[in-house]
Coordinates of C-alpha atoms and ligand atoms in Angstrom, one line a residue:
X1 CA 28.4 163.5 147.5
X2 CA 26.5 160.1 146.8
X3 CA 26.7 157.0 149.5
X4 CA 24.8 154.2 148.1
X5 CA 23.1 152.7 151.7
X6 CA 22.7 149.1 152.4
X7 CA 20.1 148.6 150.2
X8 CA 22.0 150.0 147.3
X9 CA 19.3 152.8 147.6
X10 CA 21.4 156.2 146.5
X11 CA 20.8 158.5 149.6
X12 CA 22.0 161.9 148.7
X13 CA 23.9 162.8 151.8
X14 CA 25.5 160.3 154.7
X15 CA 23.4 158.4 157.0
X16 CA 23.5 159.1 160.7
X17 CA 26.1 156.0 161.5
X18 CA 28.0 156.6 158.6
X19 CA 28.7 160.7 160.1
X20 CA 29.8 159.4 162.9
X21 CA 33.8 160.3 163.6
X22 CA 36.0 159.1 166.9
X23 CA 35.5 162.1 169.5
X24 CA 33.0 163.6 168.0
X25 CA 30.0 164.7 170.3
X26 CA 27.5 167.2 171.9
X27 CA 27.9 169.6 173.9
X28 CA 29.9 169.2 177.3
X29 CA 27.9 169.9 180.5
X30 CA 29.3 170.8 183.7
X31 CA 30.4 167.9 185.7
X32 CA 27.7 166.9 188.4
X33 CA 28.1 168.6 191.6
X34 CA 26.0 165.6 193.2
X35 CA 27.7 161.7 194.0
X36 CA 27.1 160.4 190.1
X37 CA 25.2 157.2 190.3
X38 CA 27.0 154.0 189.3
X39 CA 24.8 152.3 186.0
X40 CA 26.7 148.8 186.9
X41 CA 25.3 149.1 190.1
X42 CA 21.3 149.0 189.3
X43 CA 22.2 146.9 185.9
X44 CA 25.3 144.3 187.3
X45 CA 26.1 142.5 184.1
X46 CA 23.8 144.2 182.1
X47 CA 25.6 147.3 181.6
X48 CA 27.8 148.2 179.5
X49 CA 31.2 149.4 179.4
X50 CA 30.8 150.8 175.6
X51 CA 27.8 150.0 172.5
X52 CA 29.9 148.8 169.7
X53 CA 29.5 151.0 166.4
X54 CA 27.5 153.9 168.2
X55 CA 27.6 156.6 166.6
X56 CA 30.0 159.6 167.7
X57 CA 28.2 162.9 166.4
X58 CA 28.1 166.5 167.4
X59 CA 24.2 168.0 168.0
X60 CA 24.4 169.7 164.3
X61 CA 24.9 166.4 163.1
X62 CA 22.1 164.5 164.8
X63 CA 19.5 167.5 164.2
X64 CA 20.5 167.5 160.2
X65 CA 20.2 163.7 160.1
X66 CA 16.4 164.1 161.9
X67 CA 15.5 167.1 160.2
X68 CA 16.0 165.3 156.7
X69 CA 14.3 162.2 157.4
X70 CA 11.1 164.2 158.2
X71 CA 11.7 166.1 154.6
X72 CA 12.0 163.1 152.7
X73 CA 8.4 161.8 154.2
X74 CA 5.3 162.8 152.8
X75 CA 2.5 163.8 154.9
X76 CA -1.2 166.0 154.7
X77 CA 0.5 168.5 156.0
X78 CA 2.9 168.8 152.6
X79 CA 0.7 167.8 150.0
X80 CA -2.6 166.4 148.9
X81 CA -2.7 162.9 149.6
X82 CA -5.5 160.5 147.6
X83 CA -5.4 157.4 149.3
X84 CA -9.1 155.8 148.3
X85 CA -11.0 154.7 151.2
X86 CA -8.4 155.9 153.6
X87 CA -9.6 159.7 153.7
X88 CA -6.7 161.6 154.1
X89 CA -8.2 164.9 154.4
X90 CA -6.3 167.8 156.4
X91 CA -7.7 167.9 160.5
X92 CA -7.3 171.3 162.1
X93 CA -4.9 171.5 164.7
X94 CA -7.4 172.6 167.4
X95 CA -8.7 168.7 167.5
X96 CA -4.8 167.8 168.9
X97 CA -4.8 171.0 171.3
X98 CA -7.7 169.7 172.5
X99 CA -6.9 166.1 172.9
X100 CA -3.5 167.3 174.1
X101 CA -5.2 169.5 177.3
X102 CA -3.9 168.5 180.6
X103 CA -7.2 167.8 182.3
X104 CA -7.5 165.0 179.6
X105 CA -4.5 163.5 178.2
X106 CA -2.7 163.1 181.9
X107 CA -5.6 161.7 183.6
X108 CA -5.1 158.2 185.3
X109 CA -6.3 155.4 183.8
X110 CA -7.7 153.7 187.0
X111 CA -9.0 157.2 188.2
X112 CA -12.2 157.0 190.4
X113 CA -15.6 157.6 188.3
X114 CA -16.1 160.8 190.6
X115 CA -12.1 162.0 189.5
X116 CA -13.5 161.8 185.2
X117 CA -16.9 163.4 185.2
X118 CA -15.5 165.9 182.2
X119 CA -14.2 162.8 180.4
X120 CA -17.5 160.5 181.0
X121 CA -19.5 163.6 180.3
X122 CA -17.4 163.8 177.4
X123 CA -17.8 160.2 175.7
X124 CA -21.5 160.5 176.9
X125 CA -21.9 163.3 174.4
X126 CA -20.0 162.5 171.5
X127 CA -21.9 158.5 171.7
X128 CA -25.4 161.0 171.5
X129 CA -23.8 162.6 168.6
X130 CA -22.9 159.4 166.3
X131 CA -25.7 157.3 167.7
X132 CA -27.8 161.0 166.3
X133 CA -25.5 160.6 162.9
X134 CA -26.4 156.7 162.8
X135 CA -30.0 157.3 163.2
X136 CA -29.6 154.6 165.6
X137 CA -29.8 154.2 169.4
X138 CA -26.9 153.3 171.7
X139 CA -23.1 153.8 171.0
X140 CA -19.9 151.8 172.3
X141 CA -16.3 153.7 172.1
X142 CA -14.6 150.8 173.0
X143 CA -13.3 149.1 169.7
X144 CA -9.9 150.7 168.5
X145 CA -9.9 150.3 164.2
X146 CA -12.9 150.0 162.0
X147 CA -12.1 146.0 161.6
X148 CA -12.6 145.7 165.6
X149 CA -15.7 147.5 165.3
X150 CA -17.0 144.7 162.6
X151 CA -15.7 141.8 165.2
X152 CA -17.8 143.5 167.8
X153 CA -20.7 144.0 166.1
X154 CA -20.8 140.6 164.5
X155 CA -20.1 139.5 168.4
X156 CA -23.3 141.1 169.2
X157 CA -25.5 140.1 166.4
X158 CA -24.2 136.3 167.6
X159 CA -25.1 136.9 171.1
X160 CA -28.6 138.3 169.9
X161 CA -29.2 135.1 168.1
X162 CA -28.1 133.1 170.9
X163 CA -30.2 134.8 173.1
X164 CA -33.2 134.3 171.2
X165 CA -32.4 130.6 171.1
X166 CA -31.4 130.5 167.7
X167 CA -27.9 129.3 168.0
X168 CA -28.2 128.1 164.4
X169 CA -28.2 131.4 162.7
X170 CA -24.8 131.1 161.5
X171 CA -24.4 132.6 158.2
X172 CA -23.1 135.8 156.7
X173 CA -24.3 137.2 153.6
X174 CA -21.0 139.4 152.2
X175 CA -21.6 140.7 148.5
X176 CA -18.4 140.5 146.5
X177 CA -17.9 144.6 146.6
X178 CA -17.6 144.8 150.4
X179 CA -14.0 146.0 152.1
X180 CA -12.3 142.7 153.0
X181 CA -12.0 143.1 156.6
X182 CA -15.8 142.0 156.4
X183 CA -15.4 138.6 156.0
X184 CA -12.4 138.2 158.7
X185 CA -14.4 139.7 161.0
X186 CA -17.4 136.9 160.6
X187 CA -15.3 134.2 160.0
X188 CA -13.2 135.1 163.7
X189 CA -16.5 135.4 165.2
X190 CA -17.2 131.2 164.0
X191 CA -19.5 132.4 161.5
X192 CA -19.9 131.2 157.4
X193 CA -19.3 133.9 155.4
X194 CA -21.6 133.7 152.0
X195 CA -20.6 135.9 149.3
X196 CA -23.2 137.6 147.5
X197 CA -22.6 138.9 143.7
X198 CA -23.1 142.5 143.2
X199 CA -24.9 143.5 140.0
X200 CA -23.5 144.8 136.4
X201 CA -24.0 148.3 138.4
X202 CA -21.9 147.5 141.1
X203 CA -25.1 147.6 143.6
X204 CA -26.4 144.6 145.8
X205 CA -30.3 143.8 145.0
X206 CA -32.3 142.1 146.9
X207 CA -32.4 138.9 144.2
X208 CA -29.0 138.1 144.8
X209 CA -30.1 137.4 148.6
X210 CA -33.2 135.3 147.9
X211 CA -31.3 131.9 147.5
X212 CA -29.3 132.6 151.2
X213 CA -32.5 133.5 153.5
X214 CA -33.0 131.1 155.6
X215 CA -32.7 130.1 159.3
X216 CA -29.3 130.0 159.0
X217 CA -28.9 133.4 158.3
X218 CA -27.2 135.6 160.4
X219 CA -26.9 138.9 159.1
X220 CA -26.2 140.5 156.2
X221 CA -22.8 142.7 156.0
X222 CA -22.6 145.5 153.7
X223 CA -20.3 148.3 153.3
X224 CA -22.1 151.1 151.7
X225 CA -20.8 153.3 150.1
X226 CA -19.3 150.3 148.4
X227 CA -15.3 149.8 147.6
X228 CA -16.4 150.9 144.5
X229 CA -17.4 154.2 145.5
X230 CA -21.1 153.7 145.1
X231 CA -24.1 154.0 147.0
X232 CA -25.9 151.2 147.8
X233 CA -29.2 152.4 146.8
X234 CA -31.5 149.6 147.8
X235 CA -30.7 148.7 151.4
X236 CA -33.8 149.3 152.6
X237 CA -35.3 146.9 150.6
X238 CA -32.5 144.6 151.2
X239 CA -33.1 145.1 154.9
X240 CA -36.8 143.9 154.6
X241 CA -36.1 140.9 153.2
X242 CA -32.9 140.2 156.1
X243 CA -35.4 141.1 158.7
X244 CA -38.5 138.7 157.3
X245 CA -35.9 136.0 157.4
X246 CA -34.8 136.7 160.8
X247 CA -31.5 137.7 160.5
X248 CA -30.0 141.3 161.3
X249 CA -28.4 144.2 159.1
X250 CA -24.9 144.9 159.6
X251 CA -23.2 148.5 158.3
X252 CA -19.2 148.7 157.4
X253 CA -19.7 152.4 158.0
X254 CA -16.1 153.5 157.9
X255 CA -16.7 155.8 155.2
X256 CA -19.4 158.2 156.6
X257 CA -18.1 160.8 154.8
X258 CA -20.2 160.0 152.2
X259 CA -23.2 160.4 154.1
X260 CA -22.9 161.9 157.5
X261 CA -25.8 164.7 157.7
X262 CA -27.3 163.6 154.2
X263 CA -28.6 159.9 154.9
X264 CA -28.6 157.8 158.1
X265 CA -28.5 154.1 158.1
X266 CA -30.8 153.4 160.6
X267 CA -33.6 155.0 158.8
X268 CA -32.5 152.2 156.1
X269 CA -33.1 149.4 158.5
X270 CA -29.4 148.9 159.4
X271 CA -29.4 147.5 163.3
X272 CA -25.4 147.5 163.6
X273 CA -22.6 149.6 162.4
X274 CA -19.1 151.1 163.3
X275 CA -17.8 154.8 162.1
X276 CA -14.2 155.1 161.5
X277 CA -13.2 157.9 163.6
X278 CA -9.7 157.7 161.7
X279 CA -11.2 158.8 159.1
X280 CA -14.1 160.5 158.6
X281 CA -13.9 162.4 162.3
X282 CA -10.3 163.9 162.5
X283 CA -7.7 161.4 162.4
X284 CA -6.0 160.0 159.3
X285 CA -6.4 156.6 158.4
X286 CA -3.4 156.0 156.8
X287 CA -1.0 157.6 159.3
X288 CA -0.9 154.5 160.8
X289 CA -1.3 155.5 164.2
X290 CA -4.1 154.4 167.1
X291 CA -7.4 154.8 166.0
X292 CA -11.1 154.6 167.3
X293 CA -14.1 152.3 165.7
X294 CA -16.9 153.0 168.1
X295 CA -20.0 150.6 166.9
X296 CA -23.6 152.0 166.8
X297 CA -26.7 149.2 167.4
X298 CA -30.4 149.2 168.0
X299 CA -32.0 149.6 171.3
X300 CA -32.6 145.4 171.0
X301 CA -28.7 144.6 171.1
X302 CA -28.4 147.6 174.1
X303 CA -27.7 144.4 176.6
X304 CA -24.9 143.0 174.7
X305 CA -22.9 145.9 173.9
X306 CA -19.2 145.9 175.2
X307 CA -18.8 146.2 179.4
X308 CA -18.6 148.8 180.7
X309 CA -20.9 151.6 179.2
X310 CA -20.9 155.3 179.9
X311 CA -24.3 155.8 181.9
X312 CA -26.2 158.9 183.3
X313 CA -27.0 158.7 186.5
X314 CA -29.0 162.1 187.5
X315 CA -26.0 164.8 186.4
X316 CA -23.6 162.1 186.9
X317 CA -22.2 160.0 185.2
X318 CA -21.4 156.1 186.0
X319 CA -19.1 153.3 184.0
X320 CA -22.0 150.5 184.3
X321 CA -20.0 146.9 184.3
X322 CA -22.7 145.4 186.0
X323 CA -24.0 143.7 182.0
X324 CA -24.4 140.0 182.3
X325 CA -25.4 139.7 178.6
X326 CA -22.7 141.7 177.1
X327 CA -20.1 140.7 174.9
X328 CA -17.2 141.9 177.5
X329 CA -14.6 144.4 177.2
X330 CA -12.7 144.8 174.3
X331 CA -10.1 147.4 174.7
X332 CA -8.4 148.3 178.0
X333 CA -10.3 151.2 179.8
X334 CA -12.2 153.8 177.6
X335 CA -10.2 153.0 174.2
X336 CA -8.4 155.2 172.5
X337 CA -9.5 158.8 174.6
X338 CA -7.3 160.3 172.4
X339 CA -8.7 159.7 169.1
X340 CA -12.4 160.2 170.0
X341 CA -11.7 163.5 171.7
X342 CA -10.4 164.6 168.7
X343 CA -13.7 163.4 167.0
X344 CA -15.6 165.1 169.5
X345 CA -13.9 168.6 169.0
X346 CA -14.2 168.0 165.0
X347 CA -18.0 167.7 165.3
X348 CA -18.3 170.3 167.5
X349 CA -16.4 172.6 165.7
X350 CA -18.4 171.5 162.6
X351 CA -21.9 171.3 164.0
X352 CA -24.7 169.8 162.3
X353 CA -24.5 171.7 159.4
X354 CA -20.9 171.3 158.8
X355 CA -20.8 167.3 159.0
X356 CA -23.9 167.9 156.3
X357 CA -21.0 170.5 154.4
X358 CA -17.9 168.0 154.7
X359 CA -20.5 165.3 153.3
X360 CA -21.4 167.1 150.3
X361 CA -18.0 168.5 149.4
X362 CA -16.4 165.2 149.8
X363 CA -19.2 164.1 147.3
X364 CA -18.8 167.3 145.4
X365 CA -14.8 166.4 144.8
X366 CA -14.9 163.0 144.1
X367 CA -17.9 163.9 141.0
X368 CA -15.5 166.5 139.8
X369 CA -12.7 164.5 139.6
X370 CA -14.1 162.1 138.0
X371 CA -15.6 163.9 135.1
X372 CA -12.2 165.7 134.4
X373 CA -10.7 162.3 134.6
X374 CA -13.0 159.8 132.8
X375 CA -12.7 160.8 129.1
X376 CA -8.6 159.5 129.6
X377 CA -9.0 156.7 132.1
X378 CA -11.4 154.2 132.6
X379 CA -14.0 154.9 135.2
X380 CA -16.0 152.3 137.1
X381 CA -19.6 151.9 137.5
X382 CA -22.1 154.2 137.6
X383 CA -21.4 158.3 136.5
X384 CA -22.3 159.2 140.0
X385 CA -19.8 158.1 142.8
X386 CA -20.0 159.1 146.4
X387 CA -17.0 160.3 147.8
X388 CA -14.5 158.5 146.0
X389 CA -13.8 157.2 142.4
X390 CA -12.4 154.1 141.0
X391 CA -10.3 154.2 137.8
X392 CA -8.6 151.5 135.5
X393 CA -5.8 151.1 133.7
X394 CA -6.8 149.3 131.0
X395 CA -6.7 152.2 128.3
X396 CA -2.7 152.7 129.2
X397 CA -2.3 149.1 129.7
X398 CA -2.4 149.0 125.5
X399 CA 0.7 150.9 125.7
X400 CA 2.3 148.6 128.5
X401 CA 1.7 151.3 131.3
X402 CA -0.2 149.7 134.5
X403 CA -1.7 150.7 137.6
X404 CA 1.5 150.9 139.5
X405 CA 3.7 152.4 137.2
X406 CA 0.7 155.3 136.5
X407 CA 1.2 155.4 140.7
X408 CA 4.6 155.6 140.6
X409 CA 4.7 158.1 138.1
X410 CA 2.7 160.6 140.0
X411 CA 5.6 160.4 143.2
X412 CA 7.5 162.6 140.1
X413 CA 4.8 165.0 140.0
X414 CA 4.4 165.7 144.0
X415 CA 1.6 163.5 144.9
X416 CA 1.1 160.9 147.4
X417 CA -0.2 157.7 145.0
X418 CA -3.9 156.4 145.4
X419 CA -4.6 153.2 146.5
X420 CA -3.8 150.7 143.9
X421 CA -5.1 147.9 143.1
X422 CA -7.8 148.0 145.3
X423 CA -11.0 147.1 145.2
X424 CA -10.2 143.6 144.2
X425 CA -13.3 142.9 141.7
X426 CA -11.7 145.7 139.2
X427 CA -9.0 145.0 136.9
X428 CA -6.0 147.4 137.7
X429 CA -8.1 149.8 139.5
X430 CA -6.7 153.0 141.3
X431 CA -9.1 154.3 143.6
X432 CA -9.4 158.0 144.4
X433 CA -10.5 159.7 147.0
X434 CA -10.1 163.5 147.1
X435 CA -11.4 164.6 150.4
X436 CA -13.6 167.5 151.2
X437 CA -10.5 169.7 151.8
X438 CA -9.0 169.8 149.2
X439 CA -9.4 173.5 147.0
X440 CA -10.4 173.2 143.6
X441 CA -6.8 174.5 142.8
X442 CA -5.3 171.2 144.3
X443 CA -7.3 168.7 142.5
X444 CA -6.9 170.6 139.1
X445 CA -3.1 170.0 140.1
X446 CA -3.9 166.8 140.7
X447 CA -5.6 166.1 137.8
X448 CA -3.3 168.0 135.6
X449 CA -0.8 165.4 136.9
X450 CA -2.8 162.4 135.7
X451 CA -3.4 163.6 132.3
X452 CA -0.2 164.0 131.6
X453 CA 0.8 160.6 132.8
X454 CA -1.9 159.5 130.4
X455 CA -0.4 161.0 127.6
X456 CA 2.9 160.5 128.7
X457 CA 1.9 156.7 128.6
X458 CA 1.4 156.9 124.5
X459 CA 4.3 158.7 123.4
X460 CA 6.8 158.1 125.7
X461 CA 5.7 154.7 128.0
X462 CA 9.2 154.1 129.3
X463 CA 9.2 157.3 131.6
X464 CA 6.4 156.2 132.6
X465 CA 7.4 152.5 133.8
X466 CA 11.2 153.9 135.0
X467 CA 9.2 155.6 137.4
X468 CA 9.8 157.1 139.9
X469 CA 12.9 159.3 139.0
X470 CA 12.4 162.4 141.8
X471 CA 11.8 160.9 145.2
X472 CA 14.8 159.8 147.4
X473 CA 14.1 156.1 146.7
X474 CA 13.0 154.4 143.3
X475 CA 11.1 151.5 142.7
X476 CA 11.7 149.5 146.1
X477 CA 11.8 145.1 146.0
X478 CA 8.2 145.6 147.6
X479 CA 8.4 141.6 148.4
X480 CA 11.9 141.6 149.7
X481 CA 11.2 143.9 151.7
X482 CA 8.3 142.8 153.5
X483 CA 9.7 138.8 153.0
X484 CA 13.1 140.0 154.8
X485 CA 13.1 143.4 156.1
X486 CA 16.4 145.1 157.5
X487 CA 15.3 146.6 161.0
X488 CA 18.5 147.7 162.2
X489 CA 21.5 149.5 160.4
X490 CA 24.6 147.2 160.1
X491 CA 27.8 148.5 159.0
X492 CA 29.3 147.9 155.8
Ligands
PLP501 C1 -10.8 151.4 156.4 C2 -11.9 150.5 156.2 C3 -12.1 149.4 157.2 C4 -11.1 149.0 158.2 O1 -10.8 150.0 159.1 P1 -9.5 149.8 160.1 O2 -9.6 150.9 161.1 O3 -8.3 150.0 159.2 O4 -9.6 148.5 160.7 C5 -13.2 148.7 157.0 N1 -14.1 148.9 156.1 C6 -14.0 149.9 155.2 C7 -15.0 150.1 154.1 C8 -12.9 150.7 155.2 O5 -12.7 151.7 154.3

């Protein structure tokens, strides 16, 4: 049986409101052997006698509707999911246990400092640990997303300049290949952003700064490795020359997978940077759920970091408001405890050595991926990407195939699509990123998948650009449905 839903979608079985029959319902309980309490008289004229259209089902009903939903999603847990730049790698269930523990997760938020020593003692050590992976001194927990992380740390690098007496410095340096969060989070901050052209390689080098250093230069933003995969090979001398000129170095570093254990940006000269917990440390990105962008600086900006900070005092430990430079707070209490603890139990569990492992297998992937994949597609930049690899379509566009119908396409084969169209200085780019859990087995799949697509795209292009034909929606009205989106079920 076929019900076409409101969206003239064709859902394969009946929608939850459209089971529903007159008398239908759950199982019948024993009446109360207590008074029953009177909703009208809490509510008065807000309650209701009866909800018009709710639906009457029996518990078989509802648990088949639920169940389903959760089948037709796709998730880590079902399949290997290449979102580029979002690293959707697999995060072992002892990270939620431990997150999950009672002692943690029900603590009060206004608790005493004497009632959270575990949890102080807690953020205390994972801040060593990332301001150890940083190569950098100090660490702030505070900011919730990666693109928070960039606001604070620009807030700081402000402050710094202001504090110096240098309100002037006002000026951004951005080169064209970094995430696009980076200029937002200047331009919120009141500062000018200056883009900076990346080379014919794809890299940033220090020419392309000379005409911008000045006195109104603030800092110089770079996400490394780059959108397009690449490692930005001369920041140290890019650093020297920000430094000279008196501005500061600022790190997108929500992509540490790529160099966690190998490389740390403070030995580059970077004074500022944020780590994506949500992605690299044990919570996926694209789940679209809390997250955690703690922010790394420099013993210099210590004074303006975000109030309060988690501070040893003998074998205690003290949440220190008492910061008359610092920037503020920026997230209610300790920010998301939930999502750093999980990062805390991954590097734990991982060690040294393992964040070094993850690092070089996420590497390992992407290279791998990309040499099985670059004799069909186009590949961009340089032969040796970091942890993720960006692709074209432009061979498949001769035979009318673009990025989006190749991404559709591979929804028929299993796979969650890449990110598409994204980064925006290449041409129909799909951009790749494996993940260092992935088997070799699932990125053969994987691969397997594309070239077929791409061969698929020359002898028969229309099964290509009809796609997708499996999942339990085709091609959606992507604008309609972000322009005027239905948020509530309406009967027919
Ligand atoms: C994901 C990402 C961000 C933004 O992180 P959010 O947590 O989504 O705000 C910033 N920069 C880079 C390079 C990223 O990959």
């Amino acid at each position: 049986m076929s019900t076409p839903g409101r969206s003239g979608l064709v859902f394969s079985e009946p929608l939850l409101f459209e089971r529903s029959r007159p008398g239908r319902r759950g199982p019948a309980v024993d009446p109360p052997d207590v008074p029953a309490a009177d909703p009208r008289e809490l509510l008065g004229e807000l309650a209701r006698e009866d909800i018009e259209g709710f639906p009457e089902l029996s518990e078989l009903d509802v648990v088949r509707h639920f169940t389903r939903l959760s089948q037709w999603n796709y998730s880590i847990d079902t399949g290997f999911f290449p979102l580029g730049s979002c690293t959707m790698k697999y995060n072992p269930k002892l990270n939620e246990s431990v997150a999950a523990l009672d002692g943690l997760a029900n603590l009060h938020p206004l608790a005493a400092d004497e009632d959270i020593q575990g949890l102080l003692a807690l953020a205390h050590e994972l801040e060593s640990a990332l301001a150890e992976v940083a190569g950098l001194d100090l660490v702030s927990l505070q900011p919730a997303a990666g693109a928070q992380g960039e606001f604070v740390g620009m807030a700081m690098i402000g402050a710094y300049h202001r504090q110096r007496g240098e309100p002037g410095r006002d000026r951004v340096l951005i080169p064209d290949t970094a995430h696009g969060t980076n200029p937002a989070s200047a331009a919120l901050n009141g500062m000018q952003v200056v883009e900076v052209p990346s080379g014919e390689d794809g890299l940033l080098h220090p020419g392309a700064l000379e005409p911008h250093l000045d006195e109104r230069v603030a800092a110089l933003m770079l996400t490394n490795p780059n959108t397009l995969g690449l490692f930005e090979s001369e920041v140290q001398a890019l650093a020297e020359r920000v430094h000279a000129a008196g501005g500061l170095v600022y790190l997108d570093g929500a992509n540490m997978n790529a160099l966690m254990g190998v490389a740390r940006p403070g030995d580059m000269g970077v004074d500022v940077m944020h780590f994506n917990l949500h992605k690299t440390f044990s919570t996926p990105h694209g789940g679209g759920g809390p997250g955690s962008g703690p922010v790394a600086v420099r013993a210099n900006l210590e004074p303006f970091l975000p109030s309060p900070v988690v501070r040893r005092d003998g074998d205690r430990f003290v949440l220190d408001g008492d910061r008359p430079l610092s920037i503020g707070r920026v997230h209610a209490f300790m920010g998301n405890a939930g999502i750093w603890l999980r990062a805390l139990a991954y590097i734990r569990s991982n060690g040294a050595q393992g964040l070094r492992e993850v690092t070089e297998r996420a590497v390992l992937n992407a290279n791998y991926l990309r040499a099985c994949l670059a004799d069909t597609y186009e590949a961009v930049g340089d032969p040796r990407v970091m942890h993720e690899v960006v692709l074209t379509d432009r061979r498949q566009q001769a035979h009318g195939v673009t990025t989006s119908d190749i991404a559709k396409r591979l929804m028929d084969h299993g796979y969650h699509p890449p990110t598409i169209y994204f980064p925006l200085v290449v041409n129909g780019a799909l951009m790749i990123e494996p993940t260092e859990t992935e088997s070799l087995e699932s990125i053969d799949g994987f691969i397997e998948a594309m070239l077929s697509i791409a061969q698929e795209a020359s002898t028969d292009p229309e099964a290509v650009k009809s796609a997708p034909h499996r999942p339990i929606v085709r091609r959606l009205d992507e604008v309609r449905a972000a322009r005027k989106p239905k948020l509530r079920w309406i009967p027919e």
